[in-house]
Short mmCIF file of C-alpha atoms in Angstrom, two decimals:
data_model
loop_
_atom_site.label_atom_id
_atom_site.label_comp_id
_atom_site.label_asym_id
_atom_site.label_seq_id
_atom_site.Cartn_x
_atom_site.Cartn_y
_atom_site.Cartn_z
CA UNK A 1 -100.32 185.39 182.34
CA UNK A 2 -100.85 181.85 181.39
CA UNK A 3 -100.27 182.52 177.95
CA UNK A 4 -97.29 184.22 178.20
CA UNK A 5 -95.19 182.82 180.92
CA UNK A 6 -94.37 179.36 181.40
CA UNK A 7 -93.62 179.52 184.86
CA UNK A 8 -96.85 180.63 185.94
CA UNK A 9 -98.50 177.96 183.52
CA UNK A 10 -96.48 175.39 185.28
CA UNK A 11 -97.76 176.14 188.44
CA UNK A 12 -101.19 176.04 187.64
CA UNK A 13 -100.70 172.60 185.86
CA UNK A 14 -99.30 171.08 188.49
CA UNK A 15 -102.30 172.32 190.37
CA UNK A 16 -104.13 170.81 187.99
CA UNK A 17 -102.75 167.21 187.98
CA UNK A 18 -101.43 167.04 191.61
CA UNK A 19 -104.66 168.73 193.39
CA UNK A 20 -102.26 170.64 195.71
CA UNK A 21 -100.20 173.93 195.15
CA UNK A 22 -96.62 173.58 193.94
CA UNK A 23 -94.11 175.55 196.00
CA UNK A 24 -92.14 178.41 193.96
CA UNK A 25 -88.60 177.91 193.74
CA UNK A 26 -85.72 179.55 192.45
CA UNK A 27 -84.41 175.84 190.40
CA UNK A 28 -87.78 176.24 188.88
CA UNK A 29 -87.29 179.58 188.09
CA UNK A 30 -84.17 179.17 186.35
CA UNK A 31 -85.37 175.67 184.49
CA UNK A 32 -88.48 177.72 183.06
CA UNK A 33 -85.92 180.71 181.87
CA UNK A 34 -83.76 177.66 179.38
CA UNK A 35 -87.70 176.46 178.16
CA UNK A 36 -88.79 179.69 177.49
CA UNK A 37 -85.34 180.25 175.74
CA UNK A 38 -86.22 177.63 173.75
CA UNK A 39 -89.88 179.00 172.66
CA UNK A 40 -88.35 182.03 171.98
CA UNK A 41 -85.28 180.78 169.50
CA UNK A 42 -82.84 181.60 171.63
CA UNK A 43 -81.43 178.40 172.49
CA UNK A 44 -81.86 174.94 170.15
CA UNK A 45 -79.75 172.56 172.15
CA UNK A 46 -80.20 172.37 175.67
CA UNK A 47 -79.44 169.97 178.58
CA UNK A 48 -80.39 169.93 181.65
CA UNK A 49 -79.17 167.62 184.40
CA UNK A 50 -80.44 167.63 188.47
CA UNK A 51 -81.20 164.98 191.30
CA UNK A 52 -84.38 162.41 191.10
CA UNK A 53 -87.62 164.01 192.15
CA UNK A 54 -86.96 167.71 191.16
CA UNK A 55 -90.06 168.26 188.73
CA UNK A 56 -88.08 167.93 185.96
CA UNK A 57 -90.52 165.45 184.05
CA UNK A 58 -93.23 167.68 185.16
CA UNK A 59 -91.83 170.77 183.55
CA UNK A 60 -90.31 170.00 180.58
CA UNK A 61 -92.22 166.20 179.20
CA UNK A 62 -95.73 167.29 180.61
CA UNK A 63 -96.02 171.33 181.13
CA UNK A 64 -93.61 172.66 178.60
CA UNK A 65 -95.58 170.87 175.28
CA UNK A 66 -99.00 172.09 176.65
CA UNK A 67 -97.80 175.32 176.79
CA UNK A 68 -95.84 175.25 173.45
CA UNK A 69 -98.66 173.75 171.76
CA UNK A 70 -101.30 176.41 173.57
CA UNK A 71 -99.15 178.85 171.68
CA UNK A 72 -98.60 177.01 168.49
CA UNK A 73 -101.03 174.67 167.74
CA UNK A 74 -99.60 173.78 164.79
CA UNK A 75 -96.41 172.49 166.08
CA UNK A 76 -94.90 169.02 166.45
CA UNK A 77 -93.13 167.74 169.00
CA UNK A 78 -91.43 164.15 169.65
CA UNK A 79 -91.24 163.02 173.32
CA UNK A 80 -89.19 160.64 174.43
CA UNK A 81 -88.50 158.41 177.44
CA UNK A 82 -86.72 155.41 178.82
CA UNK A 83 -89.34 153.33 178.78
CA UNK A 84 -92.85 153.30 176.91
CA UNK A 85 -94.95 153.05 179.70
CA UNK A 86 -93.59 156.13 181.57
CA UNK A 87 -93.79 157.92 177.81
CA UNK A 88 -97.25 157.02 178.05
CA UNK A 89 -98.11 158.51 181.64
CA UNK A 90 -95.97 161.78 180.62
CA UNK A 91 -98.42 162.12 177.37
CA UNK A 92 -101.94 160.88 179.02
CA UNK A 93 -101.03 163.97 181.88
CA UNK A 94 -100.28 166.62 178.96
CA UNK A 95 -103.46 164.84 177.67
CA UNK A 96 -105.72 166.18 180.75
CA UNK A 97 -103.74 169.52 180.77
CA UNK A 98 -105.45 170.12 176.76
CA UNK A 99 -108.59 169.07 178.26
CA UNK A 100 -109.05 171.33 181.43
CA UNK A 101 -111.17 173.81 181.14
CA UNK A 102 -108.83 177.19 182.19
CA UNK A 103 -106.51 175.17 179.14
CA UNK A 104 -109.51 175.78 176.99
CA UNK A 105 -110.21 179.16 177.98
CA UNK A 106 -106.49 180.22 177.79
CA UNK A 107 -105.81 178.59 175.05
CA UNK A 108 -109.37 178.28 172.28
CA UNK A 109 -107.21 177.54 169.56
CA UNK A 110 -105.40 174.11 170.66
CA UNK A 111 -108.00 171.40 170.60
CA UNK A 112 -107.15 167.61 169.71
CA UNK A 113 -108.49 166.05 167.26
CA UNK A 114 -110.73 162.67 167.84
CA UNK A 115 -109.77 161.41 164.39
CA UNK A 116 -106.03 160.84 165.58
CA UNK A 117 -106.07 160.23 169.43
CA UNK A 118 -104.36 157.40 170.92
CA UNK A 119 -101.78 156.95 173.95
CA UNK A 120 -98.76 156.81 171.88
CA UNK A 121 -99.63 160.24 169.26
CA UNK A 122 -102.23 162.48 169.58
CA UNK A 123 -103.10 165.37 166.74
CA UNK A 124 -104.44 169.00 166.93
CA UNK A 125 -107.28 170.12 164.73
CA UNK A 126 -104.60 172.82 163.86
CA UNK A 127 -102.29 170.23 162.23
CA UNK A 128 -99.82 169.66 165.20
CA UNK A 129 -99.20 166.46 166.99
CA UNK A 130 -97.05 165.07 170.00
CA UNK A 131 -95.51 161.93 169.48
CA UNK A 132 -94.32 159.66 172.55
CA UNK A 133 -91.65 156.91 172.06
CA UNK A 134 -89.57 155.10 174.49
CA UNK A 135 -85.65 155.70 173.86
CA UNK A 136 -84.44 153.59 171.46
CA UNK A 137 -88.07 153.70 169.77
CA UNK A 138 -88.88 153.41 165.99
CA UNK A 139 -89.19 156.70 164.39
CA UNK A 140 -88.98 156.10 160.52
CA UNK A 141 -90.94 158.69 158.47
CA UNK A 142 -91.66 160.96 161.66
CA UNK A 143 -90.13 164.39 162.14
CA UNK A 144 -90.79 167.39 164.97
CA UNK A 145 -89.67 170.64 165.23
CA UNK A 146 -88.79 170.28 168.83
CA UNK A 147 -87.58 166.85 170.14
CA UNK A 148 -87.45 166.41 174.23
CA UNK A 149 -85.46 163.27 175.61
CA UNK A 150 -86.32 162.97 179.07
CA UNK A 151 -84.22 160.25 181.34
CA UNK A 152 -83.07 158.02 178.15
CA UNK A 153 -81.79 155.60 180.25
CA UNK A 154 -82.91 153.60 182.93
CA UNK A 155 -80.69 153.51 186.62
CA UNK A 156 -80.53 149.69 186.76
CA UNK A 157 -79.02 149.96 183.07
CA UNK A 158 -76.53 152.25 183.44
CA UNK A 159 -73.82 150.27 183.90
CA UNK A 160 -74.69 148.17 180.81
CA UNK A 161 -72.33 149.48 177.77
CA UNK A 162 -74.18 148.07 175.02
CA UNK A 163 -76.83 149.70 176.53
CA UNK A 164 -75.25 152.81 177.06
CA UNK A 165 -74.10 152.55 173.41
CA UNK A 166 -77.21 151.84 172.06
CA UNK A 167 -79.00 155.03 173.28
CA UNK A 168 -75.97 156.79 172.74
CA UNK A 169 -76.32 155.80 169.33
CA UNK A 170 -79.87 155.88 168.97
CA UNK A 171 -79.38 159.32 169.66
CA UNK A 172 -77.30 160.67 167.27
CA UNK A 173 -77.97 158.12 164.31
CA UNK A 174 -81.90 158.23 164.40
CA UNK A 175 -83.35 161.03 166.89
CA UNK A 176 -81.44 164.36 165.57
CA UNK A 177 -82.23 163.44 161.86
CA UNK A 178 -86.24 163.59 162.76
CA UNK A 179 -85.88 167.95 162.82
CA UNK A 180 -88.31 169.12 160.32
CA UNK A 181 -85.23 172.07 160.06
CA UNK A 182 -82.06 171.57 161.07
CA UNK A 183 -81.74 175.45 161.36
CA UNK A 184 -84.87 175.88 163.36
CA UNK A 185 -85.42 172.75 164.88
CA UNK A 186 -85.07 172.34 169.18
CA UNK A 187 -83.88 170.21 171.15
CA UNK A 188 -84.26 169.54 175.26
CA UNK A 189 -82.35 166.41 177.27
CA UNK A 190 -83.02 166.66 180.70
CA UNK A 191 -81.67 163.43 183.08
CA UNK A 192 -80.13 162.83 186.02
CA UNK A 193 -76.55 161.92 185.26
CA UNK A 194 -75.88 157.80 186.04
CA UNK A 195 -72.63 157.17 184.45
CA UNK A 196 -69.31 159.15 182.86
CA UNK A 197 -71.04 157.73 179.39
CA UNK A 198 -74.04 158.53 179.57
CA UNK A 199 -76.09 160.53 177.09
CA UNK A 200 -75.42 163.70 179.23
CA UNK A 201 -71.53 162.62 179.26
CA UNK A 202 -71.79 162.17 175.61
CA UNK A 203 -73.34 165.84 174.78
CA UNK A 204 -71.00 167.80 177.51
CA UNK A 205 -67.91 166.36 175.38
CA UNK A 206 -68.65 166.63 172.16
CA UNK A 207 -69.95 170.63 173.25
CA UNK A 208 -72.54 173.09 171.46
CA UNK A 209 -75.29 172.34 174.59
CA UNK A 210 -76.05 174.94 177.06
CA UNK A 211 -75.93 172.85 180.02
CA UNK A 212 -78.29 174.14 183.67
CA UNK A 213 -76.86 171.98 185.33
CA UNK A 214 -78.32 171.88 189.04
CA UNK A 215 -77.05 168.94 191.20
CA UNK A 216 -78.41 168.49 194.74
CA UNK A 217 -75.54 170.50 196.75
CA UNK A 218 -73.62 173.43 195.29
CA UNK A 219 -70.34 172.21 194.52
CA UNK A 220 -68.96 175.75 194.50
CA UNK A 221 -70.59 179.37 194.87
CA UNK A 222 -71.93 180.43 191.59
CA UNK A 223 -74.77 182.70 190.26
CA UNK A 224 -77.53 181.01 188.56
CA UNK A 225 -79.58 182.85 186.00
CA UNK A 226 -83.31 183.28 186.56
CA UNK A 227 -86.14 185.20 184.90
CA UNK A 228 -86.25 188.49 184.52
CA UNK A 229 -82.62 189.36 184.12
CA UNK A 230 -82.35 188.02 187.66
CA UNK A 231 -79.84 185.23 188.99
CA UNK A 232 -79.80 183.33 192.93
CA UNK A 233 -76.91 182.91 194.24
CA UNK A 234 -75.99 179.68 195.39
CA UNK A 235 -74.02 178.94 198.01
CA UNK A 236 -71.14 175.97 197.75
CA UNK A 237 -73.01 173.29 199.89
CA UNK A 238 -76.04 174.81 199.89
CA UNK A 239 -78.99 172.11 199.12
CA UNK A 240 -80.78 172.70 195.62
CA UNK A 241 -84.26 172.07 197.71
CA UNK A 242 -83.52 172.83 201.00
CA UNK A 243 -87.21 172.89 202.16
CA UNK A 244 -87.59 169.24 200.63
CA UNK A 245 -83.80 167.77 201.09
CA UNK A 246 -81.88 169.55 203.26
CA UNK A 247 -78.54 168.23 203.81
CA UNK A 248 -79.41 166.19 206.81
CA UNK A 249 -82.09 164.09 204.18
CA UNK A 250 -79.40 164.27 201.65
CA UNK A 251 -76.66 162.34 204.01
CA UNK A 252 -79.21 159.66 204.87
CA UNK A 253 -79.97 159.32 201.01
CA UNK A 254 -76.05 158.95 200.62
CA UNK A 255 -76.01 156.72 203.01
CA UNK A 256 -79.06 154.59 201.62
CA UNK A 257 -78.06 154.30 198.14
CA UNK A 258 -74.12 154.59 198.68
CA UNK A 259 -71.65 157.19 197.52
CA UNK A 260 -70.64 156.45 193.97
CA UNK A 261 -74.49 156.21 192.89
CA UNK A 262 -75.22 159.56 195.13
CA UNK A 263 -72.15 161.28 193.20
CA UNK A 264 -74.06 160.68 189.83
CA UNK A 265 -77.76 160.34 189.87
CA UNK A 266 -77.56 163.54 192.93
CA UNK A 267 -74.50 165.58 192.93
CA UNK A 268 -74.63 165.05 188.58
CA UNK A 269 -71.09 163.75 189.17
CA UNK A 270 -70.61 160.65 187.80
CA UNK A 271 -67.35 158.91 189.10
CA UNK A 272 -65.05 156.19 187.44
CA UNK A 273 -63.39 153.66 189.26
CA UNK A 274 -60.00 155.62 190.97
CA UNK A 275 -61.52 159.06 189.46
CA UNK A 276 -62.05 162.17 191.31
CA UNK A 277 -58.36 162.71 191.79
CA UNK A 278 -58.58 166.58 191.84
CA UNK A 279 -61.22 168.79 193.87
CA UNK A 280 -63.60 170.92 191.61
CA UNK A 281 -64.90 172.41 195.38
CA UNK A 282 -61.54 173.68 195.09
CA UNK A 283 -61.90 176.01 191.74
CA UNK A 284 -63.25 179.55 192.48
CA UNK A 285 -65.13 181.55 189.82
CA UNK A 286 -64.31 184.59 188.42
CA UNK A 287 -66.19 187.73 185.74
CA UNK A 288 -64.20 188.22 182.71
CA UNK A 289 -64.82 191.48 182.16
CA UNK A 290 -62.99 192.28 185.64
CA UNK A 291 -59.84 191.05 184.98
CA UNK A 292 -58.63 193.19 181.46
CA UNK A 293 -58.47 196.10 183.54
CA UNK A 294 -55.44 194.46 186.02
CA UNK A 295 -52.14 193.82 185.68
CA UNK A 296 -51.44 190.25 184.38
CA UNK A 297 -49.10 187.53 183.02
CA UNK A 298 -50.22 185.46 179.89
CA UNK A 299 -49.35 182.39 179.14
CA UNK A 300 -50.66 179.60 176.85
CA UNK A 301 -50.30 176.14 177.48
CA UNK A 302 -50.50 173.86 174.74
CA UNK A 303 -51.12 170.04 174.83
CA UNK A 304 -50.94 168.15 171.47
CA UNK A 305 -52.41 164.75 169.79
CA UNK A 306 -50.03 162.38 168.70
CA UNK A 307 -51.96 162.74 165.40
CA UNK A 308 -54.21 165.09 163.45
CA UNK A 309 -57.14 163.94 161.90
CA UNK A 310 -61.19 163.32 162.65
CA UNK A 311 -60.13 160.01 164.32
CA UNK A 312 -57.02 161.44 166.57
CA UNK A 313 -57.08 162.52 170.08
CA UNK A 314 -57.57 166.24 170.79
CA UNK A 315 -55.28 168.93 170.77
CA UNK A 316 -55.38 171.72 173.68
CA UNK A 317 -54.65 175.16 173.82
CA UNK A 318 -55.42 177.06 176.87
CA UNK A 319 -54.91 180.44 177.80
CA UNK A 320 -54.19 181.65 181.58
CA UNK A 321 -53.34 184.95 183.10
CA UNK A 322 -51.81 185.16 186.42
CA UNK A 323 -52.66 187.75 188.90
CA UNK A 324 -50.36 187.86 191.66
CA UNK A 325 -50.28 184.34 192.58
CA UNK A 326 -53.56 183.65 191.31
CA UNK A 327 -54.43 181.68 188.29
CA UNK A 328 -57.45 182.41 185.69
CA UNK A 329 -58.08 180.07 183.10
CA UNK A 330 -59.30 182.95 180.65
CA UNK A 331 -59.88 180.54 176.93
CA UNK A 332 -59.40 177.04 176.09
CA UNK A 333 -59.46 175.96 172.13
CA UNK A 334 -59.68 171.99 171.91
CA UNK A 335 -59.72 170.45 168.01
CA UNK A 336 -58.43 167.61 165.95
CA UNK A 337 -56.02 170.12 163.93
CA UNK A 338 -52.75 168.58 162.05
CA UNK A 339 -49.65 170.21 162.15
CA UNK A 340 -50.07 173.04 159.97
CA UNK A 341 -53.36 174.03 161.57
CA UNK A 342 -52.19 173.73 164.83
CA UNK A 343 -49.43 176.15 164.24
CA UNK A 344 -51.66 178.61 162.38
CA UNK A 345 -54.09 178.21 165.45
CA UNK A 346 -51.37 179.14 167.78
CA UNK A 347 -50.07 182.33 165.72
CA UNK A 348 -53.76 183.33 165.32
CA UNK A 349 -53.95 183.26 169.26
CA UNK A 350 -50.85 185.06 170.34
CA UNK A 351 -50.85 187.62 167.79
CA UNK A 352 -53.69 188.91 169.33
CA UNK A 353 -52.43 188.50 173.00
CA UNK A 354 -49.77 191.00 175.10
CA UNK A 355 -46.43 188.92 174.61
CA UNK A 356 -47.72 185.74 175.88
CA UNK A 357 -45.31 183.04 177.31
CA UNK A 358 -46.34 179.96 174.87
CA UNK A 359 -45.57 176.16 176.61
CA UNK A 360 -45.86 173.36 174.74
CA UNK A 361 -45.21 169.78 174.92
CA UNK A 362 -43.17 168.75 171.93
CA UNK A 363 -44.77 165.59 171.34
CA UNK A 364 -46.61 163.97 168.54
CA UNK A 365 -47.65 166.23 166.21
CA UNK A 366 -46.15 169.32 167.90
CA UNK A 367 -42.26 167.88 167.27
CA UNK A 368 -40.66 171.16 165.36
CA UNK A 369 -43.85 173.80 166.75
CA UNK A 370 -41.24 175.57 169.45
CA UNK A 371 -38.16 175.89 167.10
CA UNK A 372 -41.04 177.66 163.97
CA UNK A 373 -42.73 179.95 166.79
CA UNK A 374 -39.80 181.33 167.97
CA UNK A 375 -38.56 181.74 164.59
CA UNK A 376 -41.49 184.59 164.09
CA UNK A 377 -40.56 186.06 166.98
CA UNK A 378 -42.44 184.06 169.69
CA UNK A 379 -41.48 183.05 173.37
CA UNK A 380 -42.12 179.50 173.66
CA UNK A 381 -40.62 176.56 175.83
CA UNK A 382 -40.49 173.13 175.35
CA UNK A 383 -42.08 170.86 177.68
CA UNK A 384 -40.65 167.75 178.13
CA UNK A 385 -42.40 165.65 180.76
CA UNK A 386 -40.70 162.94 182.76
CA UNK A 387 -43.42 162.00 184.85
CA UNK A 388 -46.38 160.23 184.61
CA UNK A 389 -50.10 162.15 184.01
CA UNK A 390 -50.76 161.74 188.10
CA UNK A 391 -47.43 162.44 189.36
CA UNK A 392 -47.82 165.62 187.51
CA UNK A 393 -50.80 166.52 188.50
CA UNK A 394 -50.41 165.42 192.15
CA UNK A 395 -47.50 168.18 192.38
CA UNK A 396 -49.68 171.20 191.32
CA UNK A 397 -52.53 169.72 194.27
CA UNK A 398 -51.48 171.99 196.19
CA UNK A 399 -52.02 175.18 194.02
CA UNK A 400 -55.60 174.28 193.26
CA UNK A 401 -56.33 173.07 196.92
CA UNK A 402 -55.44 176.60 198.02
CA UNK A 403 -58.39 177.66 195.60
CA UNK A 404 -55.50 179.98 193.60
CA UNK A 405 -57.36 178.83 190.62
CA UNK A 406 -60.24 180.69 188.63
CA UNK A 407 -62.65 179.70 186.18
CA UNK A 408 -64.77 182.12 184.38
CA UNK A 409 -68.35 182.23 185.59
CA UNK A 410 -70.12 180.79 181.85
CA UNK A 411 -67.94 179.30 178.61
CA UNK A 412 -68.89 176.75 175.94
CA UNK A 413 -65.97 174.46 177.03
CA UNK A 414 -66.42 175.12 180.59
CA UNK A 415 -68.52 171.77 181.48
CA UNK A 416 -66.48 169.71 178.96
CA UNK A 417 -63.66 171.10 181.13
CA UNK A 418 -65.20 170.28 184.59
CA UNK A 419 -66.56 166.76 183.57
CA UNK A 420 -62.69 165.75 182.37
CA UNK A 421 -61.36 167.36 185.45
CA UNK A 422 -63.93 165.06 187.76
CA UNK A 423 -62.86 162.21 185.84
CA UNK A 424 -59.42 162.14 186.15
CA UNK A 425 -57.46 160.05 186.10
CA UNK A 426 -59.87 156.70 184.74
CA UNK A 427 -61.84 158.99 182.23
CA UNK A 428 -62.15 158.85 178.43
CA UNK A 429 -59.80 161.67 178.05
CA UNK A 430 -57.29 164.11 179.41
CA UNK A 431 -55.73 166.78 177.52
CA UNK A 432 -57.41 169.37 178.92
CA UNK A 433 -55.95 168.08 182.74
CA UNK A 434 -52.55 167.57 180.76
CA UNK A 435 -52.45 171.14 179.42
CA UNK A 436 -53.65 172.56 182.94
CA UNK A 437 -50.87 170.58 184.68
CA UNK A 438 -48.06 171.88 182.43
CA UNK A 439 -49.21 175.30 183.07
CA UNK A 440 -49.43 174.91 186.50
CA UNK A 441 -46.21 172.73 187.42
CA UNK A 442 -44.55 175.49 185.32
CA UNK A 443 -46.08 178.81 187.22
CA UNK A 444 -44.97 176.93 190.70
CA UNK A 445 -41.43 177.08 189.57
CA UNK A 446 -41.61 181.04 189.19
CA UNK A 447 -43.03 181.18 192.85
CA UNK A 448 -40.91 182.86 195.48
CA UNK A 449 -38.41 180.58 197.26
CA UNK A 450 -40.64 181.48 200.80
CA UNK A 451 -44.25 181.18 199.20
CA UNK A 452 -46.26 178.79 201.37
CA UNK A 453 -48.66 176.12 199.95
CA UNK A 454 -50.14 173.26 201.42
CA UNK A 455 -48.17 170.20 201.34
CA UNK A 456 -47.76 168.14 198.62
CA UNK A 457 -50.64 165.28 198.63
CA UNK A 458 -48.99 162.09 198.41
CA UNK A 459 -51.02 159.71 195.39
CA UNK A 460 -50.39 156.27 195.43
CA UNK A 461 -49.14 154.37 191.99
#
């Protein structure tokens, strides 16, 4: 069982290191599901973000390379935190883990060797090695075939930029190009989130990570995968360890340590100054694969760059069925396209769509996109916006605030989507907010003259 389940082997190393039993939870169960992912080939880029003292460093910088490394002794692995000396206590406890005697018996193959054994790298007599580095750390001439960044940056730094940039950097400059293969290779960032930029910020925008993200309270009802082909369902405002934290602890912690810090390093919900402008409490989920078989309105809403190119902002293009007065935000597309990819994009989209209703703000590089589309035959408006980005979104509040607006339960640009959507209106960007507002301001017009909503929030300038 040791050998070939990680959950059970991180039990019975925590056992091992913290002389006491570790109690089985379902966050547990769904971190060791990602790791074992990983082992498997399944996944190669994976984040993970929850609250401070949630086992992560136990799981994935101490337990997870034992196992690995049981199983593989030939592999090599590059461990990384934000500072050396807690790189150094995460290696000297996967040290003792090697050492133990059910290790030995579970695993006869993985045995370090004395010739290479030292605090910062330590070598297997089967050719592997772990390597632990602080963030930031030298790494010239070293490669790994899986690569784990735990907590890269330190809380009383997180409001640093250059600090923030330099990790940032670090990151993708020196850590990605130590993969033995590119193809093959792994990699595992688990943190608690301190700041919109952070390293975790960073990967959720740019996209390809499969993000488990578990913050301290359910900030809407969902259904977390576990093992087995199993899931929990979790609650909105249910505690992530309610044995441990329950919400009563959690309020007190708040109040310690203040709101804005609480929002990031426990709910994973970093906040700028004058952000959290729209709910995400408010956004309900929804299964794909229920919807085709009702009837529905299409419509995509399009929000363009005033440029193309690698440098430009992005260009939108998100697709939404209404049900009744319900709203599902079904696919979202988001690139750096010029004009004539953009348009081929769009044709590409609707041709396989029922008649879709096509929006789009004729700006930038989208001047000339309505007058072509309908040309082949395509219903399109114009959007011309008069307003400012928060007057527009303050008028379609009240829509979202009546939770008449789904999100699909898993999608590659779903936490991109979420993290802009928190952020609003101080963060980096906000096309996909701009192309959700268009839609949205535009289905309110087509509700009935005697359709009730809440009333319209009132945002200050």
């Amino acid at each position: 069982m040791l050998v070939r389940s990680f959950k059970h082997f991180s039990i019975r190393a925590f056992e091992e290191l913290q002389g006491s039993e570790l109690e089985p939870t379902w966050h547990l169960d769904a971190i060791a599901r990602v790791l074992m992912q990983i082992e498997s080939g399944e996944l190669r880029r994976v984040l993970i973000t929850l609250p401070p003292r949630s086992l992560k460093s136990h799981m994935i910088s101490v337990a997870f390379p034992a196992w690995l490394m049981g199983r593989n002794p030939s592999l090599k692995i590059i461990a990384t935190s934000y500072g050396e000396e807690l790189a150094v206590l995460f290696a000297n406890e996967w040290r003792r883990l090697l050492g133990a005697q059910w290790y030995q018996s579970a695993f006869p193959s993985t045995r370090i060797t004395h010739r290479k054994d030292r605090e910062g790298e330590t070598h297997l007599t089967q050719g592997g090695h772990r390597l632990s580095v602080s963030a930031g750390g030298q790494l010239t001439g070293r490669g790994a075939d899986i690569i784990i960044v735990d907590d890269p940056l330190k809380a009383a730094e997180a409001h640093s930029q250059p600090t923030r940039t330099r990790i940032n950097d670090w990151f993708g400059q020196t850590l990605l190009s130590r993969l033995n293969d590119k193809r093959t290779g792994a990699i595992v960032v688990v943190m608690q989130r301190l700041h919109i930029d952070d390293l975790a910020g960073k990967l959720i925008n740019e996209g390809g990570w499969h993000h488990l993200n578990l913050p301290a309270i359910a900030p809407m009802s969902m259904q977390v995968p576990l093992l087995g082909a199993k899931s929990y369902q979790w609650r909105v405002g249910e505690p992530l360890q309610n044995s441990r934290e329950p919400i009563e602890v959690l309020d007190q912690v708040q109040r310690s340590m203040g709101a804005a810090s609480f929002s990031a390093q426990y709910l994973q919900n970093p906040i700028p100054t004058q952000g959290n402008m729209i709910g995400l409490k408010y956004f309900q989920r929804f299964d794909p694969t229920t919807l085709r078989s009702r009837g529905h309105k299409t419509v995509i809403s399009i929000d363009t760059a005033n440029s193309g190119g690698a440098s430009s902002d992005f260009s939108v293009i998100q697709t939404w069925q209404q049900v009744e007065n319900n709203y599902y935000l079904v696919d979202m597309l988001r690139g750096r396209w010029d004009y004539p990819e953009l348009k081929a994009t769009v044709e590409r989209l609707s041709a396989g769509l029922r008649h879709p209703r096509i929006l789009i703000e004729e700006a930038g590089i989208a001047f000339g996109l309505t007058k072509e589309l309908r040309a082949s035959g395509c219903n399109c408006s114009a959007i011309k916006p008069r307003e400012s980005k928060e007057q527009r979104v303050s008028r379609i509040l009240p829509i979202i605030e009546s939770e008449r607006i789904f999100l699909p339960l898993s999608a590659d640009w779903l936490d991109a989507f979420q993290a802009e959507i928190a952020a609003f209106p101080s963060g980096k960007h906000d096309d996909q907010v701009d192309a959700m507002s268009q839609f949205l301001n535009w289905a309110a017009r087509q509700l009935p003259p005697d359709f009730k909503l809440p009333p319209i929030r009132v945002i200050s300038q």
